[in-house]
Coordinates of C-alpha atoms and ligand atoms in Angstrom, one line a residue:
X1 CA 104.3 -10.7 -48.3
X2 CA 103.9 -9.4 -52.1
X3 CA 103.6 -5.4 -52.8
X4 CA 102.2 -4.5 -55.7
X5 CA 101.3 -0.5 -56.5
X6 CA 97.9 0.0 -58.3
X7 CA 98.2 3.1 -60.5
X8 CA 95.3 5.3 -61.6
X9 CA 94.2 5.9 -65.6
X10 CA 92.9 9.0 -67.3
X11 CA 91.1 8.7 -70.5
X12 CA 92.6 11.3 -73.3
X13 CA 89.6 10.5 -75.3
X14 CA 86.5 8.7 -74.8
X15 CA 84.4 7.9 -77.8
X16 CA 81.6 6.1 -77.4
X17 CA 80.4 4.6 -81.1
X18 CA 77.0 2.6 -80.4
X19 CA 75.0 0.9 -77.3
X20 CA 75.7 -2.9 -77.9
X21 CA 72.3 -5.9 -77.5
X22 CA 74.5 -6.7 -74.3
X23 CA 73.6 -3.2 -73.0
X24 CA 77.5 -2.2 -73.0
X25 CA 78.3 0.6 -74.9
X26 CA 80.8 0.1 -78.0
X27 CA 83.6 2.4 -77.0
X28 CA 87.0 4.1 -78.5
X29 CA 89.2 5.4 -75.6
X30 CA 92.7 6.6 -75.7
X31 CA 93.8 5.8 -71.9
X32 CA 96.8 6.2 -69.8
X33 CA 98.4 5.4 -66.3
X34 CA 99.5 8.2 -63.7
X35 CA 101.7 8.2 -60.5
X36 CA 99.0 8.6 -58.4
X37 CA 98.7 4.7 -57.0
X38 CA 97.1 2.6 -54.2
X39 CA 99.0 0.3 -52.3
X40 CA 98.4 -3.7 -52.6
X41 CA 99.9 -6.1 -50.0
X42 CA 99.0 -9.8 -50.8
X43 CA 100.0 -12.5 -48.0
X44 CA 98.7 -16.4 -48.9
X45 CA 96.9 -18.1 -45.9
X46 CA 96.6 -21.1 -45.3
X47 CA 93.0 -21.7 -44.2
X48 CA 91.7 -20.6 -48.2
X49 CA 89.9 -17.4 -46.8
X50 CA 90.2 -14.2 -49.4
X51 CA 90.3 -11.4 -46.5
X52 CA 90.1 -7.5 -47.7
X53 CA 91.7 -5.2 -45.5
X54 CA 91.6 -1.5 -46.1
X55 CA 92.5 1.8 -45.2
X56 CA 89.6 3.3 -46.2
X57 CA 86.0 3.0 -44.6
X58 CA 84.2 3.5 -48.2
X59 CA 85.7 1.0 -49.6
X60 CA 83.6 -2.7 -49.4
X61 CA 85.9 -5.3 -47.8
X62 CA 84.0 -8.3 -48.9
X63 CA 83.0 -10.0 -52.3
X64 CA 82.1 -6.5 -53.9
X65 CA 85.8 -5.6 -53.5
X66 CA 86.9 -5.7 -57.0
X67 CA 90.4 -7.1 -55.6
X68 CA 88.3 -10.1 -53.9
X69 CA 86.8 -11.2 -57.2
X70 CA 90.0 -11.1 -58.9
X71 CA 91.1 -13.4 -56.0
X72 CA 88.5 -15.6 -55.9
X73 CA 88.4 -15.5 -60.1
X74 CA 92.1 -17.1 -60.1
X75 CA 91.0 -19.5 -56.8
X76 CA 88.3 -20.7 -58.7
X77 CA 90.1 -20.8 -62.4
X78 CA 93.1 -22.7 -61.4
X79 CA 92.3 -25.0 -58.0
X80 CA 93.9 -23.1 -55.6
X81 CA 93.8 -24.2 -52.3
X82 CA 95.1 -21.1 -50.3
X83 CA 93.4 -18.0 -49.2
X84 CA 95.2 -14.1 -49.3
X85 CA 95.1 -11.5 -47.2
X86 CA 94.9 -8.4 -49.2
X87 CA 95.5 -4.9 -47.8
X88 CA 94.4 -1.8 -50.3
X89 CA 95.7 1.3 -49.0
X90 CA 94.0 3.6 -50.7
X91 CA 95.3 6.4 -52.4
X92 CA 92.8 7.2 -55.5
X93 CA 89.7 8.1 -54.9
X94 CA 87.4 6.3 -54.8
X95 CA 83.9 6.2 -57.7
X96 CA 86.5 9.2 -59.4
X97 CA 86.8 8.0 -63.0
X98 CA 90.3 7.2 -62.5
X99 CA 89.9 3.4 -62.1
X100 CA 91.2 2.9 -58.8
X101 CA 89.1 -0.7 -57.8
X102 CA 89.8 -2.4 -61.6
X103 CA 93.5 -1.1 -60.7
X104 CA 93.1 -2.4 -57.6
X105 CA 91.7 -6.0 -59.1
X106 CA 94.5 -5.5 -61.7
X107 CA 97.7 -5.9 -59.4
X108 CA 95.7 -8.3 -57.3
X109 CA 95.7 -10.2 -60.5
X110 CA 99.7 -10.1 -61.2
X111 CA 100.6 -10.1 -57.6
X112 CA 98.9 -13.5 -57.2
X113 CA 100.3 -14.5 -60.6
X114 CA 103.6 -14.2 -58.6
X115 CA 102.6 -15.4 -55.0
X116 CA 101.4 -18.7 -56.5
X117 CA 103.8 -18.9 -59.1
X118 CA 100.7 -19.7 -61.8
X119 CA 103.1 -18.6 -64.7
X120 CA 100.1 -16.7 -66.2
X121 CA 101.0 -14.7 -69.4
X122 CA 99.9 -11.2 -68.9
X123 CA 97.7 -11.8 -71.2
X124 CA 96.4 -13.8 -69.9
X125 CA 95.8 -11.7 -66.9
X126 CA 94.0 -9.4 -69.1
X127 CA 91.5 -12.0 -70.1
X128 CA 90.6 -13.0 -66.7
X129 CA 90.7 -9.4 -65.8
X130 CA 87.9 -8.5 -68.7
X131 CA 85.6 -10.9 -66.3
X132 CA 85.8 -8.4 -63.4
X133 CA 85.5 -5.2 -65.4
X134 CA 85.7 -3.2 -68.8
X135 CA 89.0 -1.6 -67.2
X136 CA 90.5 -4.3 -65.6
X137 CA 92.4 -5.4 -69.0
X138 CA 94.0 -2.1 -69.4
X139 CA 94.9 -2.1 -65.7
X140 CA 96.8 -5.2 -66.2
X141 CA 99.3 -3.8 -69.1
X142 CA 99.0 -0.4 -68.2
X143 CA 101.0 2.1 -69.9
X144 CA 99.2 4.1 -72.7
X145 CA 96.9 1.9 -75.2
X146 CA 93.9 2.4 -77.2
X147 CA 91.0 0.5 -75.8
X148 CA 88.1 -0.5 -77.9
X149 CA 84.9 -3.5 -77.6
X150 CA 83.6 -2.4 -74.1
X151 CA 87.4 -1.0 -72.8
X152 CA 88.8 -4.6 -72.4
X153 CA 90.7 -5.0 -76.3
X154 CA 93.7 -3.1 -75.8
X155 CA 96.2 -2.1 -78.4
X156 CA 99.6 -0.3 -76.7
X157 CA 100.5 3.1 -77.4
X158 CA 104.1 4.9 -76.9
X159 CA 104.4 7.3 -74.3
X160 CA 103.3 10.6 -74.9
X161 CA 105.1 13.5 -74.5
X162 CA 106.2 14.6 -71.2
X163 CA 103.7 16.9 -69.2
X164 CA 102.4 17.4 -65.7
X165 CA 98.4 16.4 -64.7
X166 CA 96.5 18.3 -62.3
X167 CA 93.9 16.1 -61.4
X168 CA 90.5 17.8 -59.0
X169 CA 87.9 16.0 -57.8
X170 CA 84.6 17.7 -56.8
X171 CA 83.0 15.7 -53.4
X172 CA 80.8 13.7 -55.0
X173 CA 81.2 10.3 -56.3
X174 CA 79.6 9.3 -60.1
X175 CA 78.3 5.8 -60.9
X176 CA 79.8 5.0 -64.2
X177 CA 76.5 2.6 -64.8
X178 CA 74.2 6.0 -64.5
X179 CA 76.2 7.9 -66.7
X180 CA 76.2 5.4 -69.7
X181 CA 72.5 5.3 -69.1
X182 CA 71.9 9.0 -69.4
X183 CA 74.0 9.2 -72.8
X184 CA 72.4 10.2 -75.9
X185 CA 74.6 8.2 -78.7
X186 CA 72.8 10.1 -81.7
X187 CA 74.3 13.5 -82.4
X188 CA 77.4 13.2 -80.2
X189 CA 80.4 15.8 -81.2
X190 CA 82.9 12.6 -81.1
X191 CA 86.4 13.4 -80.1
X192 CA 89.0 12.3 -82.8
X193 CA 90.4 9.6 -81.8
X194 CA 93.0 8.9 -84.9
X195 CA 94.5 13.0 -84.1
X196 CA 95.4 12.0 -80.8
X197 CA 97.2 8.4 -81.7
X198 CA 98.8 10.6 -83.9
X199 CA 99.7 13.6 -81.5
X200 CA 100.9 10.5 -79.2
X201 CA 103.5 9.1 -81.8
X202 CA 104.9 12.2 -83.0
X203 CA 105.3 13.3 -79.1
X204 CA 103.1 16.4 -80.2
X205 CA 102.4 18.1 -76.8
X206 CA 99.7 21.1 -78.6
X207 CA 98.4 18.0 -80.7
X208 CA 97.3 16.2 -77.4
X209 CA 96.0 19.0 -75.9
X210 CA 93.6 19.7 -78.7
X211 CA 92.9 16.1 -79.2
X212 CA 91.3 15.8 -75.6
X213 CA 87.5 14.8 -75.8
X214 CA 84.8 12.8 -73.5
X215 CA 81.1 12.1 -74.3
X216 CA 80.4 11.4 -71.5
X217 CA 81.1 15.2 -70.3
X218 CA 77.8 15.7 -71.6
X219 CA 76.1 13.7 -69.3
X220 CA 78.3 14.2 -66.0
X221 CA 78.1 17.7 -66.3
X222 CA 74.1 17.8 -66.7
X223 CA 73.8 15.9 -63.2
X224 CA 76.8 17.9 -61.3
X225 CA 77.1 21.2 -62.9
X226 CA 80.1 21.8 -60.3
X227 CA 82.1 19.7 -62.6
X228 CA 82.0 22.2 -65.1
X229 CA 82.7 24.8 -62.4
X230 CA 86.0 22.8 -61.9
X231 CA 87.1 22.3 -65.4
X232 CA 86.6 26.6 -66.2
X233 CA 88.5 26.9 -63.0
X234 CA 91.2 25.2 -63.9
X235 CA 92.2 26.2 -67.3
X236 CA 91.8 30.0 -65.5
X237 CA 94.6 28.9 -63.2
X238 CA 96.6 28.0 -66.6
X239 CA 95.8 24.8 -67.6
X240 CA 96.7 24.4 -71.0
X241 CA 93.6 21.9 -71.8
X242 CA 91.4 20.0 -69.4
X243 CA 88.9 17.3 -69.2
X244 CA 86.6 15.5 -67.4
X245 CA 88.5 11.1 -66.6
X246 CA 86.0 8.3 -67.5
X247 CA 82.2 8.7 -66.4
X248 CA 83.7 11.7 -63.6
X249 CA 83.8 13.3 -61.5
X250 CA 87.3 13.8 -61.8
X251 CA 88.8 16.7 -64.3
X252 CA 92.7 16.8 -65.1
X253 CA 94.1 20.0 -66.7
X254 CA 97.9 19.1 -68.7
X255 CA 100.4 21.3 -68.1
X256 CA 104.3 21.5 -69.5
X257 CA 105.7 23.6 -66.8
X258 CA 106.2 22.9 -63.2
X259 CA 106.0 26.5 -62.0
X260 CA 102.3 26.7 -63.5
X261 CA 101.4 23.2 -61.9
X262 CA 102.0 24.7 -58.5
X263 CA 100.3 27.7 -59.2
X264 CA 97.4 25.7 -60.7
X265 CA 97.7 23.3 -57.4
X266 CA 97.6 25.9 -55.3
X267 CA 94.6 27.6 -56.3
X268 CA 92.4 24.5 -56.7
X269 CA 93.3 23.4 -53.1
X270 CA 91.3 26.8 -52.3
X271 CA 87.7 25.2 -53.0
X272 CA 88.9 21.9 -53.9
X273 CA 89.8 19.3 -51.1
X274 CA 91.3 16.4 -53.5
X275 CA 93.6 17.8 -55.9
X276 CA 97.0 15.9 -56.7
X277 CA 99.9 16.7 -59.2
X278 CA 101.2 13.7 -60.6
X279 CA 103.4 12.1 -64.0
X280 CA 102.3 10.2 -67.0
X281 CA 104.0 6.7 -66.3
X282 CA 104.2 6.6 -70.0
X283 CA 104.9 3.2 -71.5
X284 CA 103.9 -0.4 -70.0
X285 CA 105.3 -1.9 -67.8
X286 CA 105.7 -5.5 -68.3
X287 CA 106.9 -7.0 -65.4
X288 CA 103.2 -9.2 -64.2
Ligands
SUD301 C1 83.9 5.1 -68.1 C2 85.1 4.3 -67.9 C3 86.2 4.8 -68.9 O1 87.4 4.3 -68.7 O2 85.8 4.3 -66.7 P1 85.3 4.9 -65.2 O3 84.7 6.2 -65.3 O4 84.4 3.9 -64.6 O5 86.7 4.9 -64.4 C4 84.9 2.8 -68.3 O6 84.3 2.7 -69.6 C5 84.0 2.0 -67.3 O7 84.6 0.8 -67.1 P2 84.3 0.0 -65.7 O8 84.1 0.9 -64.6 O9 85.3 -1.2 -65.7 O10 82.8 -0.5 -66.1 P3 82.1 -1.9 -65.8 O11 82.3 -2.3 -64.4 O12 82.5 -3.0 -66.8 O13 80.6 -1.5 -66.1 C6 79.8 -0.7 -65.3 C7 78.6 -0.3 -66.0 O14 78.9 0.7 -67.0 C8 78.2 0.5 -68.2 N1 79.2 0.4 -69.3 C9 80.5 0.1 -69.0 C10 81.4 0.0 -70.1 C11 81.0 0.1 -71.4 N2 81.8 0.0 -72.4 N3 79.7 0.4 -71.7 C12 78.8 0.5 -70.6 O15 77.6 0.8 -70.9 C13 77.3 -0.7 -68.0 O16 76.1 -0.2 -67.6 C14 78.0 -1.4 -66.9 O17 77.0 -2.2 -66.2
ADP302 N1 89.2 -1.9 -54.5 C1 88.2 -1.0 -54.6 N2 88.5 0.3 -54.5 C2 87.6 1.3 -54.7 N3 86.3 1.0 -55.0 C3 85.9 -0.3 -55.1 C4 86.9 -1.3 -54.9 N4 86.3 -2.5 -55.1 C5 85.0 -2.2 -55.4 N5 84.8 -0.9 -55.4 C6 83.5 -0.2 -55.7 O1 83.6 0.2 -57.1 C7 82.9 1.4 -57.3 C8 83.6 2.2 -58.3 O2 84.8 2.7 -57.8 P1 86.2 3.0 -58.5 O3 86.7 1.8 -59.2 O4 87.0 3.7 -57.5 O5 85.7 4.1 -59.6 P2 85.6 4.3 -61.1 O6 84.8 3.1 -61.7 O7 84.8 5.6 -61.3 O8 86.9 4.4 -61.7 C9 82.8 2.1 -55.9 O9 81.4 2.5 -55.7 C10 83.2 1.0 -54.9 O10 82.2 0.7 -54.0

């Protein structure tokens, strides 16, 4: 039996530049890995079945299983004869913005990586991981990169500078499909991507904070005003800047004092039934 933990992303920025001919979207994203993580246990079989076990009722437990594909993708890549068992206990929520099935597919990837001893660079991980999903690739290094094509050419960032994220998420789940349809590329107040590198490698806390941007805000918040709701809530507990993860519906508010993060917790956990105070992990980790 392999463990693996699957850690959530928030996007600092999200820029999107143009919508491609592949009906992708051209994207500039400034992402990073949290301690809030599901749980990946990977045991080979003998009898070549991929079987998804899970914790979770809402999450699928056959081939729509982003896990499953990334198990069947190195099956059917490299001629392997065994089968996995794979038990997701699930953590992150789920259709949040915070990544949780490509992080999911990610350590599925580098767990079997291990398990069947491939010897797979990671990346090469992050190239079979692209096939699953625009986040899969920075699932795999994880850390803090810049990610630009559709999300899956990643550059690595330093850490940036040490703060506490209050993450909320409203009861509703976004599909990140919808909300790339409903965006409007012309006219877009892009966030500035370059500033927050910057902010990033000079460990410039009040940088970052007003560095933070999303396009796709624009469109989330149009379709669940209660996300907007959230964010104003939270930077009135204190927050010292907030924004909306991904396509939603998730908002994290960065904080750089403990005492406010408890104060913030606290009075989000009044309306809010999944709010979490976590860490930036920081830099990658490398170990596949
Ligand atoms: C918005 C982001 C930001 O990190 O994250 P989430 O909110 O999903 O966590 C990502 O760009 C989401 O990546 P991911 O969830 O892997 O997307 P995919 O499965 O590849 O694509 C789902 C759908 O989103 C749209 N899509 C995705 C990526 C992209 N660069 N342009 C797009 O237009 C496409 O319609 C695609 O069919
Ligand atoms: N391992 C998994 N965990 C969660 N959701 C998954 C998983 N595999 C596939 N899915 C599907 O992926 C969709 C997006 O979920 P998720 O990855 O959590 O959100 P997001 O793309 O917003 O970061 C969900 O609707 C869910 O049905």
């Amino acid at each position: 039996m392999l463990y693996v933990k699957a850690p959530a992303k928030i996007n600092l920025t999200l820029d999107v530049l143009y919508k491609r001919p592949d009906n992708f979207h051209e994207v500039e994203m400034v992402m990073t890995t949290v301690d809030l993580a599901d749980r990946i246990s990977l045991e080979s079989r003998e009898d070549g079945v991929i079987q998804i076990i899970s914790t979770d009722n809402f999450v699928p437990n056959d081939h729509r299983n982003f896990a499953y594909q990334a198990a069947r993708l190195i099956k059917d890549t490299y001629g392997i004869r065994q089968g996995v068992s794979i038990t997701i206990e699930k953590e992150i929520p789920i259709a949040a913005g915070l990544a949780g099935g490509s992080s999911d597919a990610a350590a599925t990837l580098k767990g079997l990586n291990e398990l069947w001893d491939l010897g797979l660079s990671i990346d090469e991980l992050a190239e079979l991981g692209a096939k699953i999903g625009s986040d899969v690739s920075f699932c795999v290094y994880g850390g803090t990169a810049l990610a630009t094509g559709r999300g899956e050419k990643i550059k690595e960032l330093p850490a940036p500078p040490n703060c506490w994220v209050v993450l909320a998420k409203p009861k509703i789940g976004v599909s990140t499909a919808e909300v790339y349809g409903g965006l409007k590329v012309e006219g877009l107040q892009h966030p500035n991507t370059q500033q927050m590198i910057q902010a990033i490698e000079t460990k410039d806390y009040e940088l970052l904070c007003s560095s933070l941007g999303n396009v796709l805000e624009t469109v989330t918040f149009k379709l669940h005003p209660e996300v907007v709701m959230l964010k104003e809530q939270m930077k009135r507990f204190g927050a010292d800047a907030t924004l909306m993860s991904g396509s939603g519906p998730t908002v994290f508010g960065l904080v750089d004092s403990e005492a406010r993060v408890s104060r913030i917790y606290n009075g989000l956990r009044g309306f809010c039934e999944e709010v979490y105070a976590v860490r930036i992990l920081g830099e990658r980790n490398t170990l596949a």
